[in-house]
Structure formats: C-alpha cells, structure tokens
PDB file of N, CA and C and ligand atoms in Angstrom:
ATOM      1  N   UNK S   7      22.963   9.984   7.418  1.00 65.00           N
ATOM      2  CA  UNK S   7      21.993   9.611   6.367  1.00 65.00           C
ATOM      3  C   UNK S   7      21.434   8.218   6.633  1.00 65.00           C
ATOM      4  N   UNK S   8      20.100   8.067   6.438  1.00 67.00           N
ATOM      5  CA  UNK S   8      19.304   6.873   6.833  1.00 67.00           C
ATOM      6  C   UNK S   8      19.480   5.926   5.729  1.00 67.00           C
ATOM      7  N   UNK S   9      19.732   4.688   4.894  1.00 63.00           N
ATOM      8  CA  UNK S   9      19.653   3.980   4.048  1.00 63.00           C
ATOM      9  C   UNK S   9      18.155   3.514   4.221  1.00 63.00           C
ATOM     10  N   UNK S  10      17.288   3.889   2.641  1.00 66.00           N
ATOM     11  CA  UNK S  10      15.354   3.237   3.107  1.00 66.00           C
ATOM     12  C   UNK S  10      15.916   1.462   3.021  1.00 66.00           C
ATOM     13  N   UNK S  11      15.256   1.259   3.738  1.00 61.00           N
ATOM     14  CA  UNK S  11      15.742  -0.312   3.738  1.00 61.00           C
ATOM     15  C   UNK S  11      15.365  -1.514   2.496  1.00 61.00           C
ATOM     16  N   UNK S  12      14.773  -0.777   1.618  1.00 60.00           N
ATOM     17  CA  UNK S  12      14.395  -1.561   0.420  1.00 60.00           C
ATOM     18  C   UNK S  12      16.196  -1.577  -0.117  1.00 60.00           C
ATOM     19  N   UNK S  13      16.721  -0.456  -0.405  1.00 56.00           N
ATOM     20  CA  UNK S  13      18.069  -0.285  -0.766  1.00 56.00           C
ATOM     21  C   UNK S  13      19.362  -1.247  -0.151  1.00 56.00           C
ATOM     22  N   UNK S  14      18.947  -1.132   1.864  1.00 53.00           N
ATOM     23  CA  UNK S  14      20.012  -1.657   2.239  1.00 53.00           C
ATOM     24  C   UNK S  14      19.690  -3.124   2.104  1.00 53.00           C
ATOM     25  N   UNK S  15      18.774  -3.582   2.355  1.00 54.00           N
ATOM     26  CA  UNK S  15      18.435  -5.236   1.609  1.00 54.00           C
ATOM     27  C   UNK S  15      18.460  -5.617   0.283  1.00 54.00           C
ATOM     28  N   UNK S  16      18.817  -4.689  -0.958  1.00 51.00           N
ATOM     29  CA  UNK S  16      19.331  -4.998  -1.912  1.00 51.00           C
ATOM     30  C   UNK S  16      21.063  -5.212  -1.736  1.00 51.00           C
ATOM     31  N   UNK S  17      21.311  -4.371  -1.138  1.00 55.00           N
ATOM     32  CA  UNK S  17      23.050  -4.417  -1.040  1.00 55.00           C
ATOM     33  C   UNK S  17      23.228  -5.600  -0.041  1.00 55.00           C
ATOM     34  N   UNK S  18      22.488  -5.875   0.715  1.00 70.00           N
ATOM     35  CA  UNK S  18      23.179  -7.601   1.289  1.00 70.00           C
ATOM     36  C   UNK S  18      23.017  -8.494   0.694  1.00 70.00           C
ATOM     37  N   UNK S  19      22.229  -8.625  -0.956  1.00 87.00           N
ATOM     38  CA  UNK S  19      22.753  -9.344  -1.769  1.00 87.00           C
ATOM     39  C   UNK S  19      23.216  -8.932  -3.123  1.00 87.00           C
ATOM     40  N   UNK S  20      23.863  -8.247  -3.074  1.00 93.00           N
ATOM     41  CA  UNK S  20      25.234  -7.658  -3.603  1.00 93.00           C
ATOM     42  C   UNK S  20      26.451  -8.639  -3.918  1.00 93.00           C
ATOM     43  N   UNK S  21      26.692  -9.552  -5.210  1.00 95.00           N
ATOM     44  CA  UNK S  21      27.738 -10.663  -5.358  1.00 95.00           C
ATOM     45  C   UNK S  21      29.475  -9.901  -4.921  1.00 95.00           C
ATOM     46  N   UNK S  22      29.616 -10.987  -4.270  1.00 94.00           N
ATOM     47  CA  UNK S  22      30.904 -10.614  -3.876  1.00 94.00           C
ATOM     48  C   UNK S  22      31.977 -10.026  -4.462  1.00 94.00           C
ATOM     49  N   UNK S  23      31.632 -10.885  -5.806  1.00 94.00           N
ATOM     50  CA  UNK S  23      32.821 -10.724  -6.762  1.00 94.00           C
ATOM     51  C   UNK S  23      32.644  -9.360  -7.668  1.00 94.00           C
ATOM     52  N   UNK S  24      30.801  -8.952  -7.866  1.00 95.00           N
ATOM     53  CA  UNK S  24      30.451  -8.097  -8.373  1.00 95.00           C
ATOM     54  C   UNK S  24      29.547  -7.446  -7.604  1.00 95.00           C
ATOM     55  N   UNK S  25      29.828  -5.944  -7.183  1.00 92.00           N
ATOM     56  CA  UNK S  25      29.021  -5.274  -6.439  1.00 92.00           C
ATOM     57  C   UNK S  25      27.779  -5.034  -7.096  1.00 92.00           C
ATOM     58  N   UNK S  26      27.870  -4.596  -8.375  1.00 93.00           N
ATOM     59  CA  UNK S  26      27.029  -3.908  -9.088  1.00 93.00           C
ATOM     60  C   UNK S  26      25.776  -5.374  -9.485  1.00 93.00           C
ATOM     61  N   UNK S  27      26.133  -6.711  -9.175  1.00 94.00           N
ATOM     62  CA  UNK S  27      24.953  -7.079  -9.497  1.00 94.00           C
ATOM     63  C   UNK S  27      24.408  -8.044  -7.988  1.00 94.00           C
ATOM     64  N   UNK S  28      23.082  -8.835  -8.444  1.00 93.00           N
ATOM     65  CA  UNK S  28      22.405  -8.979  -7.554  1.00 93.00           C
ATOM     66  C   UNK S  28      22.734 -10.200  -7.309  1.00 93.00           C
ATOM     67  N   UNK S  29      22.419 -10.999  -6.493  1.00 94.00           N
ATOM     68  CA  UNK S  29      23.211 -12.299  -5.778  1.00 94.00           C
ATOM     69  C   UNK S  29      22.402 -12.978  -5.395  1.00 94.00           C
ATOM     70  N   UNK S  30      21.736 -14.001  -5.821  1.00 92.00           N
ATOM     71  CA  UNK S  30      20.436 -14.921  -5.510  1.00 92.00           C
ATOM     72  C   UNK S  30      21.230 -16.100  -4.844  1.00 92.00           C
ATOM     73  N   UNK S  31      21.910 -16.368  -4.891  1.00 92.00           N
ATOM     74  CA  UNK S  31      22.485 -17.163  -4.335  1.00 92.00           C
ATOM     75  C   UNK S  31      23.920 -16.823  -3.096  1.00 92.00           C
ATOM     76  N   UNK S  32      24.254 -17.899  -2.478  1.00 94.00           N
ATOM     77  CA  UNK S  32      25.138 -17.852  -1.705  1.00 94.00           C
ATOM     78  C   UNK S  32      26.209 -19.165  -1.791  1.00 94.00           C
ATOM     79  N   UNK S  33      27.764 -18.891  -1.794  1.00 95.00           N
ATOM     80  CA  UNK S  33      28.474 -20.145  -1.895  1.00 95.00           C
ATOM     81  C   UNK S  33      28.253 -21.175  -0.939  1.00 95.00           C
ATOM     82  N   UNK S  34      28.114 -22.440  -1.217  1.00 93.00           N
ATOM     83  CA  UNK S  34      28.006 -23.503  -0.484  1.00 93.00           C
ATOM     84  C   UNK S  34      29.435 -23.771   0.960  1.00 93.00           C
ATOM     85  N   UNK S  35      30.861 -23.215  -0.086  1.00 92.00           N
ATOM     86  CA  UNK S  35      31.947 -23.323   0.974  1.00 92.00           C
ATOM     87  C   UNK S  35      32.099 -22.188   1.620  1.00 92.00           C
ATOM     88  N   UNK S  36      32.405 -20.594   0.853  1.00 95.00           N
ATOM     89  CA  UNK S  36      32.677 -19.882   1.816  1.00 95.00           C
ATOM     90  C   UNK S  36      32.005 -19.156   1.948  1.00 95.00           C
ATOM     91  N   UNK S  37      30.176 -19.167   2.114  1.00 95.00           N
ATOM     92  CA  UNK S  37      28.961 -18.546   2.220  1.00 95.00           C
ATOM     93  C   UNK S  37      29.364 -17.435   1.489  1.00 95.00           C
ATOM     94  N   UNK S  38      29.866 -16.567   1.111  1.00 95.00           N
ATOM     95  CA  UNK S  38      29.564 -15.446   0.324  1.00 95.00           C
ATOM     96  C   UNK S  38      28.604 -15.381  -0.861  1.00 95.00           C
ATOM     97  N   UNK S  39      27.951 -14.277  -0.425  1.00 95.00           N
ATOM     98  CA  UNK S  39      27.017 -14.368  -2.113  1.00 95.00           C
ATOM     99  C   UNK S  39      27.427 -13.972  -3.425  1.00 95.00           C
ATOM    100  N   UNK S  40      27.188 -14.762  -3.884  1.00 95.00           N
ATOM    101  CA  UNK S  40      27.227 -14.933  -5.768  1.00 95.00           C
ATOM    102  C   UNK S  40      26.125 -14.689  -6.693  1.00 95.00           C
ATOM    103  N   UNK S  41      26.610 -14.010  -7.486  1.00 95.00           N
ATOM    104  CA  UNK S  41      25.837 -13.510  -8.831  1.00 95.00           C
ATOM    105  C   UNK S  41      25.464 -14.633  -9.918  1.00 95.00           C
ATOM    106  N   UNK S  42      24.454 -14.989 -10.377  1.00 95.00           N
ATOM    107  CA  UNK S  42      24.306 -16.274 -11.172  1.00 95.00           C
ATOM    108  C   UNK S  42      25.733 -16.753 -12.191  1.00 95.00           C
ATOM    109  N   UNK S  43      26.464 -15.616 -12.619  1.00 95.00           N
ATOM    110  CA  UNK S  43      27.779 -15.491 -13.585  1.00 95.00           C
ATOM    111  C   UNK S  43      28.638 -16.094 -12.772  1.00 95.00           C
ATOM    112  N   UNK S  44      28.775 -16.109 -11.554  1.00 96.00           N
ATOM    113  CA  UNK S  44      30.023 -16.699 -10.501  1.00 96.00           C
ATOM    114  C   UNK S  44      29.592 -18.000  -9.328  1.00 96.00           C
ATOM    115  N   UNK S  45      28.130 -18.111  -9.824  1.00 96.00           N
ATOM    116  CA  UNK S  45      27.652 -19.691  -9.491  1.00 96.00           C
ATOM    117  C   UNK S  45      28.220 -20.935 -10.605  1.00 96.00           C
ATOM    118  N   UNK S  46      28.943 -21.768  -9.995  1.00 94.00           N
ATOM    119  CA  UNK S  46      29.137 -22.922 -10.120  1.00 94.00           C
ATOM    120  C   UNK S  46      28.383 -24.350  -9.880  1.00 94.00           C
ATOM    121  N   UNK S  47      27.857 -24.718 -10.507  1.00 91.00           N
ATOM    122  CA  UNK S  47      26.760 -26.080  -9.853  1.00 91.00           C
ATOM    123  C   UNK S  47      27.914 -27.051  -9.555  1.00 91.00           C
ATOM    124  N   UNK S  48      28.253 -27.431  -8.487  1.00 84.00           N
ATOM    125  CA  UNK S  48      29.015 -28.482  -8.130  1.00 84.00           C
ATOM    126  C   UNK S  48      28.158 -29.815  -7.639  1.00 84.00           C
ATOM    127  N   UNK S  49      28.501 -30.833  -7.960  1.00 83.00           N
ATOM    128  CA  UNK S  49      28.139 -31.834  -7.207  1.00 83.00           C
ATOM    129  C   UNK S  49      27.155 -32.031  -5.717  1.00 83.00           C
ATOM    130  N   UNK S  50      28.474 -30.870  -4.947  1.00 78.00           N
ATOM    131  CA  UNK S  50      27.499 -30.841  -3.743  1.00 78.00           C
ATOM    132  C   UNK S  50      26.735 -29.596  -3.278  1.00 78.00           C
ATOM    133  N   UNK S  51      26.594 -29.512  -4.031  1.00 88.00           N
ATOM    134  CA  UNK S  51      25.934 -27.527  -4.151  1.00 88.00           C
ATOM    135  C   UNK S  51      26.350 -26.617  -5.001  1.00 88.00           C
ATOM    136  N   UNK S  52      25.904 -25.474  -4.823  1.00 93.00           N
ATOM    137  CA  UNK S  52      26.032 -24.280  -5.749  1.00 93.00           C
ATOM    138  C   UNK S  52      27.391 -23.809  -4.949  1.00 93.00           C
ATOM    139  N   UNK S  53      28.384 -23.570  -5.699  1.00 94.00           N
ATOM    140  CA  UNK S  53      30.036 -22.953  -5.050  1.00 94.00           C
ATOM    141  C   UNK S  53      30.189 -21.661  -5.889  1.00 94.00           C
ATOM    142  N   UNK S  54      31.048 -20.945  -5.398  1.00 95.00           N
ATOM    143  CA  UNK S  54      31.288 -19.688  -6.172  1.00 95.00           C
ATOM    144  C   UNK S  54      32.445 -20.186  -7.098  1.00 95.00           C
ATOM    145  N   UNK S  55      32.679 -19.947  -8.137  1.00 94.00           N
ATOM    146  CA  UNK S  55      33.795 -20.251  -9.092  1.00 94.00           C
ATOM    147  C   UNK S  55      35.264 -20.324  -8.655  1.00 94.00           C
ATOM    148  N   UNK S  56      35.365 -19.234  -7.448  1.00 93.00           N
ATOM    149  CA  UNK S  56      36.577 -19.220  -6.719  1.00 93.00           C
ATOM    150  C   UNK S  56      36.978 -21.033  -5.961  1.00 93.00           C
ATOM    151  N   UNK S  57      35.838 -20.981  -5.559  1.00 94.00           N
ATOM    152  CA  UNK S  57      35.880 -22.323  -4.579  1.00 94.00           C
ATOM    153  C   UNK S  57      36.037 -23.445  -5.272  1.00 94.00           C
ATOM    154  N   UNK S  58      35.247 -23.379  -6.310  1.00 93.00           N
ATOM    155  CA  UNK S  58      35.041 -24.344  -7.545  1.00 93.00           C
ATOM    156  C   UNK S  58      36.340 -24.871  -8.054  1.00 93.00           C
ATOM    157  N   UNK S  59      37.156 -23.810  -8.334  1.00 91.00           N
ATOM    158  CA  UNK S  59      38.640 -23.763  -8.581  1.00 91.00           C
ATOM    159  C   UNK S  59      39.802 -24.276  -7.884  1.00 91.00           C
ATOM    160  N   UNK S  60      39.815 -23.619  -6.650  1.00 91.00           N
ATOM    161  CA  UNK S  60      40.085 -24.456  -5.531  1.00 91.00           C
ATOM    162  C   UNK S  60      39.767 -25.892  -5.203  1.00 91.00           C
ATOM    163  N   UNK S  61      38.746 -25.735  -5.413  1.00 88.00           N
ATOM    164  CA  UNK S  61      37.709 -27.684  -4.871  1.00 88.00           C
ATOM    165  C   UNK S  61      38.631 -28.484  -6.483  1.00 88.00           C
ATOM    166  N   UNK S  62      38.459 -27.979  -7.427  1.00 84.00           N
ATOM    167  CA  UNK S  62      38.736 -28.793  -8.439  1.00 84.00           C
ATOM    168  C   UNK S  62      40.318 -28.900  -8.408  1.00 84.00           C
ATOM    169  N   UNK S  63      41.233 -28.306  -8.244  1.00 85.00           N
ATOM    170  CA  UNK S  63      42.321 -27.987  -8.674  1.00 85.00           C
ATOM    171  C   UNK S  63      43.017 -29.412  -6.925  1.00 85.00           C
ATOM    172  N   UNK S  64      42.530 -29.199  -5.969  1.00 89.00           N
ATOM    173  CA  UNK S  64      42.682 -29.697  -4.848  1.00 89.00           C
ATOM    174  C   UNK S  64      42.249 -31.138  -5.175  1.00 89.00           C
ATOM    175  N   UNK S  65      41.034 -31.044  -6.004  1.00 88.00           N
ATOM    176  CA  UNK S  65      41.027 -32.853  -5.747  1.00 88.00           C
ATOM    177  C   UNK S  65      41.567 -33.779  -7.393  1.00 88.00           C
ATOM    178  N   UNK S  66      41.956 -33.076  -8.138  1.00 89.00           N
ATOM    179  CA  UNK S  66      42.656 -33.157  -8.869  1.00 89.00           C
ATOM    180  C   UNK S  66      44.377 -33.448  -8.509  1.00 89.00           C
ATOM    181  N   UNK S  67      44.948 -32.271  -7.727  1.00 92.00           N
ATOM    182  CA  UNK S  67      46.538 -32.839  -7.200  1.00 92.00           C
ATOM    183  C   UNK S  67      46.037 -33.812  -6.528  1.00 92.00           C
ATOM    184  N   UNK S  68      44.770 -33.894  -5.318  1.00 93.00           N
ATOM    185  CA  UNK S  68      45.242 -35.419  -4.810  1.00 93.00           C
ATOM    186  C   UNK S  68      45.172 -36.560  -5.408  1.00 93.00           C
ATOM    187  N   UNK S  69      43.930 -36.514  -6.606  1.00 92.00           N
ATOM    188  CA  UNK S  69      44.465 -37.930  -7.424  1.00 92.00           C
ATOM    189  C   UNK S  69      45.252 -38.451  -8.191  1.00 92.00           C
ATOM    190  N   UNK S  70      46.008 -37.282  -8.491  1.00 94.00           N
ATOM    191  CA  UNK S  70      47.565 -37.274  -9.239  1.00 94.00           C
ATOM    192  C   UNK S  70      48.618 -37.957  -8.332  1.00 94.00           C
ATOM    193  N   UNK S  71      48.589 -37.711  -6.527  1.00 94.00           N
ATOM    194  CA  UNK S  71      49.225 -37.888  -5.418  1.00 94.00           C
ATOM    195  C   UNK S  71      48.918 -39.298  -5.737  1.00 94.00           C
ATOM    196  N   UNK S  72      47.495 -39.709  -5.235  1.00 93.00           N
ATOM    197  CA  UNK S  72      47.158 -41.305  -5.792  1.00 93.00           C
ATOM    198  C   UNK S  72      47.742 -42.034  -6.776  1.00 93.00           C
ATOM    199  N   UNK S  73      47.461 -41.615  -7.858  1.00 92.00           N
ATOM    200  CA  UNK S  73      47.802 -42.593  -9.114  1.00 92.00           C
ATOM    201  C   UNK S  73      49.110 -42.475  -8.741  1.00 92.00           C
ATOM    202  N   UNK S  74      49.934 -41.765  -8.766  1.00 92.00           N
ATOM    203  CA  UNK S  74      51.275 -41.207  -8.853  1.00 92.00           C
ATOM    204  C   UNK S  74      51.936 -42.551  -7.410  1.00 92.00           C
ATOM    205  N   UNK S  75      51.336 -42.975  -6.594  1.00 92.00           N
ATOM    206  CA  UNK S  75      51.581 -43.833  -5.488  1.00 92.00           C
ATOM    207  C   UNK S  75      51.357 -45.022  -5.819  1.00 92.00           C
ATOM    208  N   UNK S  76      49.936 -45.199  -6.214  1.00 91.00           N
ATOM    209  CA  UNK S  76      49.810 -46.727  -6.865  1.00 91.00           C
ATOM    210  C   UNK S  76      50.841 -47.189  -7.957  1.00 91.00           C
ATOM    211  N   UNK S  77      50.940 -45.973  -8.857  1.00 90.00           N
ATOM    212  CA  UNK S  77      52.160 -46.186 -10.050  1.00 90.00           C
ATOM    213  C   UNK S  77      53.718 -46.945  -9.413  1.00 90.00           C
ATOM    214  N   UNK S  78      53.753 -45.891  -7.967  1.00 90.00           N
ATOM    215  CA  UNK S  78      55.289 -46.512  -7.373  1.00 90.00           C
ATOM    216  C   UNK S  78      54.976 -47.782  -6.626  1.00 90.00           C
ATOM    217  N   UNK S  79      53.430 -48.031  -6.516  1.00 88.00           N
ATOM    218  CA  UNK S  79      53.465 -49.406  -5.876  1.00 88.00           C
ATOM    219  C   UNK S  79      53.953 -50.996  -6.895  1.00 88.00           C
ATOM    220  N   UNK S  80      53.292 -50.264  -7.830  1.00 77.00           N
ATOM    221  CA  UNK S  80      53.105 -51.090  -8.683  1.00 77.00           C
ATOM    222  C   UNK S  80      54.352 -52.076  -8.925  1.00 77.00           C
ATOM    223  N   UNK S  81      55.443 -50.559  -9.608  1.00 66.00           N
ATOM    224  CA  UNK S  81      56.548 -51.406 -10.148  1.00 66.00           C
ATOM    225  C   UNK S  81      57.353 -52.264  -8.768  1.00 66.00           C
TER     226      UNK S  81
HETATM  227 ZN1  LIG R   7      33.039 -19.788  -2.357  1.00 75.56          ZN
HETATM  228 ZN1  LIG R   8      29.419 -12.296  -9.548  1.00 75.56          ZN
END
C-alpha cells in the first residue's frame, strides 16, 4: 500500500508523546517533535516537558550541591 504523501508528511509531525496530534514544533534537546501541550518555553528554546523536567530537576540538584558546599565552607 502506497501512503498519498499529504498523509505521510502529516505523520512526521506527529508529537512524540501524542500520536494523534500535530507537532509544530520540535524539542530544542532531544529534537523530537512536540505538540503545543508538551512544548515548554525554556530560556533557551522551546524543550519538550520531558527535557524541561530533566533540565530543571538537574540544575536544581546542582545548586543544592552548591549552596550545600558554600554552607560547609562557610562554617
Ligand atoms: Zn526533549
Ligand atoms: Zn504532545
């Protein structure tokens, strides 16, 4: 079976997270495309929420690592 190609160029932007919708965008970290619902505006681009999570959660423990060092410098 032939896919008409109006169809198969809808499905390559197909959100990762959701097949069923359309994906105008693409993640900034792990290029996959995203559905406006699973775009994140980050600082340095548009991220998928996954990454977002990751990116936040990552630079969050390291400034905990920080403070948490300066704190033992301190005393
Ligand atoms: Zn991502
Ligand atoms: Zn989505």
């Amino acid at each position: 079976m032939v896919i008409p190609l109006a169809e198969a160029e809808s499905l390559t932007f197909k959100c990762y997270y959701h097949p069923d919708r359309f994906a105008p965008r693409r993640c900034g970290l792990c290029g996959r495309l995203i559905c406006v619902s699973c775009t994140v505006l980050h600082t340095s681009g548009p991220v998928c929420a996954l990454c977002y999570m990751r990116k936040v959660l990552l630079e969050e423990a390291r400034l905990r690592i920080r403070l948490s060092a300066i704190e033992a410098g301190a005393r």
